[in-house]
Coordinates of C-alpha atoms in Angstrom, one line a residue:
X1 CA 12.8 24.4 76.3
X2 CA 16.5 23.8 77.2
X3 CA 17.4 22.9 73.8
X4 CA 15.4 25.9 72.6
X5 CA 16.9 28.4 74.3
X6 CA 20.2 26.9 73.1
X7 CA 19.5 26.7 69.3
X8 CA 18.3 30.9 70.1
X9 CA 21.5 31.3 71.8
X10 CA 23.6 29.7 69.3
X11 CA 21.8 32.2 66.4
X12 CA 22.3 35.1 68.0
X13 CA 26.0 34.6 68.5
X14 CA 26.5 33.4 64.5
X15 CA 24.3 36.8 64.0
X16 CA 26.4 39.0 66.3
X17 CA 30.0 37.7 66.6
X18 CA 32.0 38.5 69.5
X19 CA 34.3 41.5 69.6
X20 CA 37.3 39.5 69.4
X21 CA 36.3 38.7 65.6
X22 CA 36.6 42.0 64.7
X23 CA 40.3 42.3 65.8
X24 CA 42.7 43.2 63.6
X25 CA 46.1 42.9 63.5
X26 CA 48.3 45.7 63.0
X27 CA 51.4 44.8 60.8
X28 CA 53.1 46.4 58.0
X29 CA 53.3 43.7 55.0
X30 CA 55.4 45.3 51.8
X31 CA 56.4 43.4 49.4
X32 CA 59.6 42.6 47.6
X33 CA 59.6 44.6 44.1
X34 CA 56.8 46.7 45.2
X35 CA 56.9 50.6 44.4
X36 CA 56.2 53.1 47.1
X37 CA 55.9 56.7 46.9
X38 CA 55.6 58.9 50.1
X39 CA 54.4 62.5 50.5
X40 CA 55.5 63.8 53.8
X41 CA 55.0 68.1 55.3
X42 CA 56.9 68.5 58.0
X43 CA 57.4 71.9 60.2
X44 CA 59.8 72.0 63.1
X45 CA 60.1 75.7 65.3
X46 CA 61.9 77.2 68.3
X47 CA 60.8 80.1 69.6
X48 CA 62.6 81.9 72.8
X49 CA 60.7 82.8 75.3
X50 CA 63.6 83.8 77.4
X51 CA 66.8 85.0 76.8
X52 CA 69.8 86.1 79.0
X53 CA 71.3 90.0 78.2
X54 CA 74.0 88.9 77.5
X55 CA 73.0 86.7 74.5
X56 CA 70.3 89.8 73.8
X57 CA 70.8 90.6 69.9
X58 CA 72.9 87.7 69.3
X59 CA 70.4 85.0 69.3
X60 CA 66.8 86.0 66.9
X61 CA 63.2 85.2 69.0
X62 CA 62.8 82.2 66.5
X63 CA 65.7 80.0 66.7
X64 CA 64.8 77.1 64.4
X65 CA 62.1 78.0 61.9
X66 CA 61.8 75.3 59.1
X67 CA 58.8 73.7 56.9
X68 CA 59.9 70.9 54.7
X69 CA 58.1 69.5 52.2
X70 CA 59.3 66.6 49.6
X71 CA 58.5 63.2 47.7
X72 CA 60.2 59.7 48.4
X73 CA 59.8 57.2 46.0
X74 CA 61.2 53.9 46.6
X75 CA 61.4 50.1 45.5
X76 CA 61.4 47.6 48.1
X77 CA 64.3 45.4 47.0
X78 CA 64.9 43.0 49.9
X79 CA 62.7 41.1 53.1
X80 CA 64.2 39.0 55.7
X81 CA 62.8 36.0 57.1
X82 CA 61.3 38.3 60.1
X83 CA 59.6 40.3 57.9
X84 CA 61.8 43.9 57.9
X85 CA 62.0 44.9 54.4
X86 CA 64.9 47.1 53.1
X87 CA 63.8 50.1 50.9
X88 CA 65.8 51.9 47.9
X89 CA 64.8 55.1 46.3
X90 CA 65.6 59.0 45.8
X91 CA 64.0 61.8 47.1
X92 CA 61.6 63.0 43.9
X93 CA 61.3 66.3 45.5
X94 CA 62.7 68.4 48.2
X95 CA 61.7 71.7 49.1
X96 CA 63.3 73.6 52.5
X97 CA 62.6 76.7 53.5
X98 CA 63.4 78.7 57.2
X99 CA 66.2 79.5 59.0
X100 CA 68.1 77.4 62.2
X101 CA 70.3 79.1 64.3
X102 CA 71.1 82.7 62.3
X103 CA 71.4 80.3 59.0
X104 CA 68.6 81.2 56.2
X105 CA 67.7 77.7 54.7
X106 CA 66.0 78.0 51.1
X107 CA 66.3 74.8 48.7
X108 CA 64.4 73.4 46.6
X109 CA 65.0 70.2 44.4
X110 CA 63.4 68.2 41.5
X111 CA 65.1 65.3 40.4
X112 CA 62.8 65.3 37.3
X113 CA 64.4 68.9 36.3
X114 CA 67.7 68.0 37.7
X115 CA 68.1 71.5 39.0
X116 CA 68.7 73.3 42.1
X117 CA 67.6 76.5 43.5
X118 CA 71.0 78.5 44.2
X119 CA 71.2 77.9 48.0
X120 CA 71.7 81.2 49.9
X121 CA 75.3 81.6 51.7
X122 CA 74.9 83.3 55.2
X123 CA 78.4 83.5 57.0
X124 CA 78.4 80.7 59.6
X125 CA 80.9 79.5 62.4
X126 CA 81.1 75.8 61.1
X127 CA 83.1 75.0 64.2
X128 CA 79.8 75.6 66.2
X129 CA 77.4 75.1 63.8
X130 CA 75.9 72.8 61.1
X131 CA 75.9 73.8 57.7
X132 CA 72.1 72.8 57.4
X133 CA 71.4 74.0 54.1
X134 CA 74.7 71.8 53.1
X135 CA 72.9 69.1 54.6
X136 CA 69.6 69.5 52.9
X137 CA 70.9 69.9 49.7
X138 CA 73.1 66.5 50.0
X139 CA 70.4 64.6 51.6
X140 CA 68.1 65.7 48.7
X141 CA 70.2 64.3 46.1
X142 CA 71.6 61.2 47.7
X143 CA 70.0 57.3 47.3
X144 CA 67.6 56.7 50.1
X145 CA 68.1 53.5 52.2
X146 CA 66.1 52.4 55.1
X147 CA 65.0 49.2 56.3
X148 CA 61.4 49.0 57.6
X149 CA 60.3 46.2 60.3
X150 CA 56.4 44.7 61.2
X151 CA 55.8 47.0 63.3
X152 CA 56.7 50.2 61.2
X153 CA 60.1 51.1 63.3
X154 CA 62.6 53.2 60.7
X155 CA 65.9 52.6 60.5
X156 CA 68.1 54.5 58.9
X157 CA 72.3 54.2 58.9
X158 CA 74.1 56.6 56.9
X159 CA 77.9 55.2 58.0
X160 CA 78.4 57.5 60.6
X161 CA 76.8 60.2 59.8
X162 CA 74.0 60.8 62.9
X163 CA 73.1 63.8 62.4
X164 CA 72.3 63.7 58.6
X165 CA 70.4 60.0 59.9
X166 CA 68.4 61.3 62.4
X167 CA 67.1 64.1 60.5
X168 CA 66.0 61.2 57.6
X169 CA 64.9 58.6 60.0
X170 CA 62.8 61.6 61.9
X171 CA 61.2 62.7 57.8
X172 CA 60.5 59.1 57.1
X173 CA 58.8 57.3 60.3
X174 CA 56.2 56.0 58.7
X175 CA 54.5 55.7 62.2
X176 CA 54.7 59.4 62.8
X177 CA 54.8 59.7 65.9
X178 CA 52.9 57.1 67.7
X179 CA 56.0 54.0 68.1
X180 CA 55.9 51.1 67.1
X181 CA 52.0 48.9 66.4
X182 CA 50.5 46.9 68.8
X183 CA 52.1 43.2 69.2
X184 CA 47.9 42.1 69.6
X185 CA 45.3 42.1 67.2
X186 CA 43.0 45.6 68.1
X187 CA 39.5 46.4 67.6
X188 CA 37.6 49.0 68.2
X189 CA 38.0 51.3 71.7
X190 CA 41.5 49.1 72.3
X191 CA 44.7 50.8 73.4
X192 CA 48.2 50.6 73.4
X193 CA 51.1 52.1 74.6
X194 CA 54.1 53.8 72.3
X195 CA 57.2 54.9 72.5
X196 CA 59.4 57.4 70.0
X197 CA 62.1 59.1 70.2
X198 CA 62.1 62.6 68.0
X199 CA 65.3 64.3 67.4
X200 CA 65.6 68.3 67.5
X201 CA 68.3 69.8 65.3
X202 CA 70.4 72.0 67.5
X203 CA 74.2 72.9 67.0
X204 CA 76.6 70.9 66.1
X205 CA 74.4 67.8 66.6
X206 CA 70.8 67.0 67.0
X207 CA 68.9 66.5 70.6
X208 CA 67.1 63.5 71.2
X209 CA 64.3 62.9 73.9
X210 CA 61.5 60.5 74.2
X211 CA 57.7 60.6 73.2
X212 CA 55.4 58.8 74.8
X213 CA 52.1 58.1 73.7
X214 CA 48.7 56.2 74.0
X215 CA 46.8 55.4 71.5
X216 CA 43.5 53.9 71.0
X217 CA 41.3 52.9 68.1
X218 CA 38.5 54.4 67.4
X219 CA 36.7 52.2 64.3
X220 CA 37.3 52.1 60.9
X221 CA 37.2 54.6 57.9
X222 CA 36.5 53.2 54.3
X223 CA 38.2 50.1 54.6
X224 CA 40.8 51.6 57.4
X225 CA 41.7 51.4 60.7
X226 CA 41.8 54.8 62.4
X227 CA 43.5 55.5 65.4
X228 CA 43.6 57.8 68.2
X229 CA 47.0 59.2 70.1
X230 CA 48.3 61.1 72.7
X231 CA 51.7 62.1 73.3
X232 CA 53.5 63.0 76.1
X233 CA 57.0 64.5 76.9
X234 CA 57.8 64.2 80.3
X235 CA 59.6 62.2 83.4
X236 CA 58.1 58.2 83.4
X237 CA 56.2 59.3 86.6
X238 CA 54.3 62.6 87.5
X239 CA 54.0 65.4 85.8
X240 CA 58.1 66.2 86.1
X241 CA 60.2 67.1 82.4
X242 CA 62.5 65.0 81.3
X243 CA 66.0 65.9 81.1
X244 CA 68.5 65.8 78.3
X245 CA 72.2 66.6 77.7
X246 CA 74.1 67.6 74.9
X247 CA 78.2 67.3 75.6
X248 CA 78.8 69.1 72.4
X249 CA 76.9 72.1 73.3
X250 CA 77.6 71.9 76.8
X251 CA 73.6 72.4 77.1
X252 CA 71.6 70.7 79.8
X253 CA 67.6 70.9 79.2
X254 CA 64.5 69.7 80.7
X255 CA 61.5 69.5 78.5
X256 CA 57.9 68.9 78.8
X257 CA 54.8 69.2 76.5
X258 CA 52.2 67.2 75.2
X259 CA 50.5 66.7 71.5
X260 CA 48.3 64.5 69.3
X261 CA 47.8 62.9 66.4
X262 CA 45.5 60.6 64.2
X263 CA 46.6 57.3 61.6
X264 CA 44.6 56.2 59.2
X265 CA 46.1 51.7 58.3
X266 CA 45.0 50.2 55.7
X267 CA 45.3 46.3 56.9
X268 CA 45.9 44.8 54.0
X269 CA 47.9 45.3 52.1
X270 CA 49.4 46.6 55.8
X271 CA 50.6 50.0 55.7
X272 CA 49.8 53.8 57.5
X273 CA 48.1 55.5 54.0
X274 CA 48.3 58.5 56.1
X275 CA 49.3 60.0 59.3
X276 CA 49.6 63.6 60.8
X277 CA 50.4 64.5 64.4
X278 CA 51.5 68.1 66.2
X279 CA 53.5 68.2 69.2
X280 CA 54.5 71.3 71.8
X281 CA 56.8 71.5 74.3
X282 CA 58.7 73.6 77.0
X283 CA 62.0 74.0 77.0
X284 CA 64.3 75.1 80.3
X285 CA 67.9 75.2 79.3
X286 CA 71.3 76.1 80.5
X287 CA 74.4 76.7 78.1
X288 CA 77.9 78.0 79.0
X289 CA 78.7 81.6 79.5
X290 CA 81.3 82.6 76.6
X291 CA 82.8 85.2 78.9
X292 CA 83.1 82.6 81.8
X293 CA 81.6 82.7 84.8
X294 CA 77.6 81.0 86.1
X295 CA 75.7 78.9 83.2
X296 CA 73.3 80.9 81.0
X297 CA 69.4 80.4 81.3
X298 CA 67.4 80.6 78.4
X299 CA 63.6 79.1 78.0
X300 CA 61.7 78.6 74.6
X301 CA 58.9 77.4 73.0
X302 CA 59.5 73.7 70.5
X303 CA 56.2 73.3 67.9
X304 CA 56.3 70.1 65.4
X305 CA 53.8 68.8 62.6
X306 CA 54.1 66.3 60.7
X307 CA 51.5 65.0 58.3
X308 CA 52.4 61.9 55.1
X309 CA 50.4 59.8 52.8
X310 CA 52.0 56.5 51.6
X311 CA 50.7 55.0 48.2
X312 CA 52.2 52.7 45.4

């Protein structure tokens, strides 16, 4: 009887593996010589929700208002021993349209045509402001460069240049918004925890502040992983905001919101085929009072999606 129930026991396990045989592991595996091409929508907004009288009229309700839409394609033309692959291309197409702090933004490029929409001029301090249309319209004709590591972290160095850099490394995280993958093989109903930071285009330079995020795998989807996540802005315990400085602006803020978002990986060949996520958060910030006197208190409103595909 022993041995029977053993032999039984032994079948059902070869008929039913355990869960850990369904693990996967996450890990991004390009390819020297291999083509990419990446589709990526992107929306980023401001709104005010509350605005001192003294800035009343000078400042519009939506302070950053801009949907950005554009094709990367790229060659993957090196891989170190560690596995971080650096990536080469041009941006196919570019199309920006909105406004950011009293500048209207309207470009849109096609390498194939080798033409420009004319930008529109809008008379703007530089000496407090970006020229983001400027920006846009140099970044949309420029090489793209970024290297590319197992885990899917971006990284992106323009010689100097952070703001231009954080705007590309923020259009091409191939992980969205979730951080980097998880250093274990996951199967279904397995978490991890992420860590991002986004960066928000105010100014004379852009804002950065941390994402947090769980995510969790929920099965599979014709052949892909699909996973699950949560993000979070906010202090590392309780429900506090997290607060940021910007020395050029002179701005303090504290910020808090929440968001979510889903991935669809493709295990092998090892990639995110696509990815969207939204996020919204609360903004409480103070600024300097031009005529002198007690700090300025404003409040708004931040909304992001994002949503790519990534193919050969």
């Amino acid at each position: 009887m022993t041995r029977s129930l053993a032999l039984a026991a032994a079948f059902l396990v070869a008929a039913h593996p355990q869960d850990t045989t369904d693990k996967k592991e996450l890990r991004y595996g390009f390819e020297k010589g291999e083509k990419l091409k990446l589709e990526l929508k992107y929306a980023l907004g401001v709104k005010l929700d509350k605005v001192p009288d003294v800035l009343q009229g000078a400042l519009g309700e939506d302070l950053l208002d801009l949907k950005i839409e554009g094709e990367v394609q790229g060659e993957v033309t090196g891989k170190d021993e560690a596995g971080t692959v650096t990536v080469e291309g041009r941006w196919r197409t570019m199309k920006v349209k909105g406004h950011a702090m009293l500048q209207d933004i309207d470009l849109q490029h096609d390498a194939d045509k080798k033409e420009d929409k004319p930008a529109k001029k809008e008379p703007v301090d530089e000496g407090a402001f970006l020229n983001l249309q400027d920006q846009f319209r140099e970044m949309s004709t420029s090489p793209v460069k970024f290297t590319v590591d197992r885990q899917g972290k971006v990284a992106v160095d323009l010689k100097g240049d952070k703001t231009r850099s954080a705007i590309l490394s923020q259009l091409l995280a191939l992980n969205g918004l979730t951080g980097a993958l998880p250093r274990e093989k996951v199967g279904k109903g397995d978490s991890w925890k992420g860590e991002h930071v986004f960066e928000l285009p105010l100014g004379a330079a852009s804002v950065p502040f941390k994402i947090r995020s769980e995510n969790k795998v929920e099965g599979e989807e014709a052949g892909r992983v699909v996973v699950a996540s949560r993000f979070k802005v906010g202090a590392e315990e309780g429900d506090g905001p997290f607060e940021v400085q910007d020395a050029s602006l002179g701005m303090k803020m504290k910020l808090k919101g929440e968001g979510e978002g889903k991935t669809h990986f493709e295990v092998k060949p090892g990639r995110p085929a696509k990815s969207q996520g939204s996020l919204r958060v609360k903004i409480d910030a103070s600024l300097p009072n031009p005529g002198g006197g007690e700090q300025l208190d404003l409040q708004a409103t931040m909304k992001a999606e994002r949503s790519h595909t990534l193919g050969n």
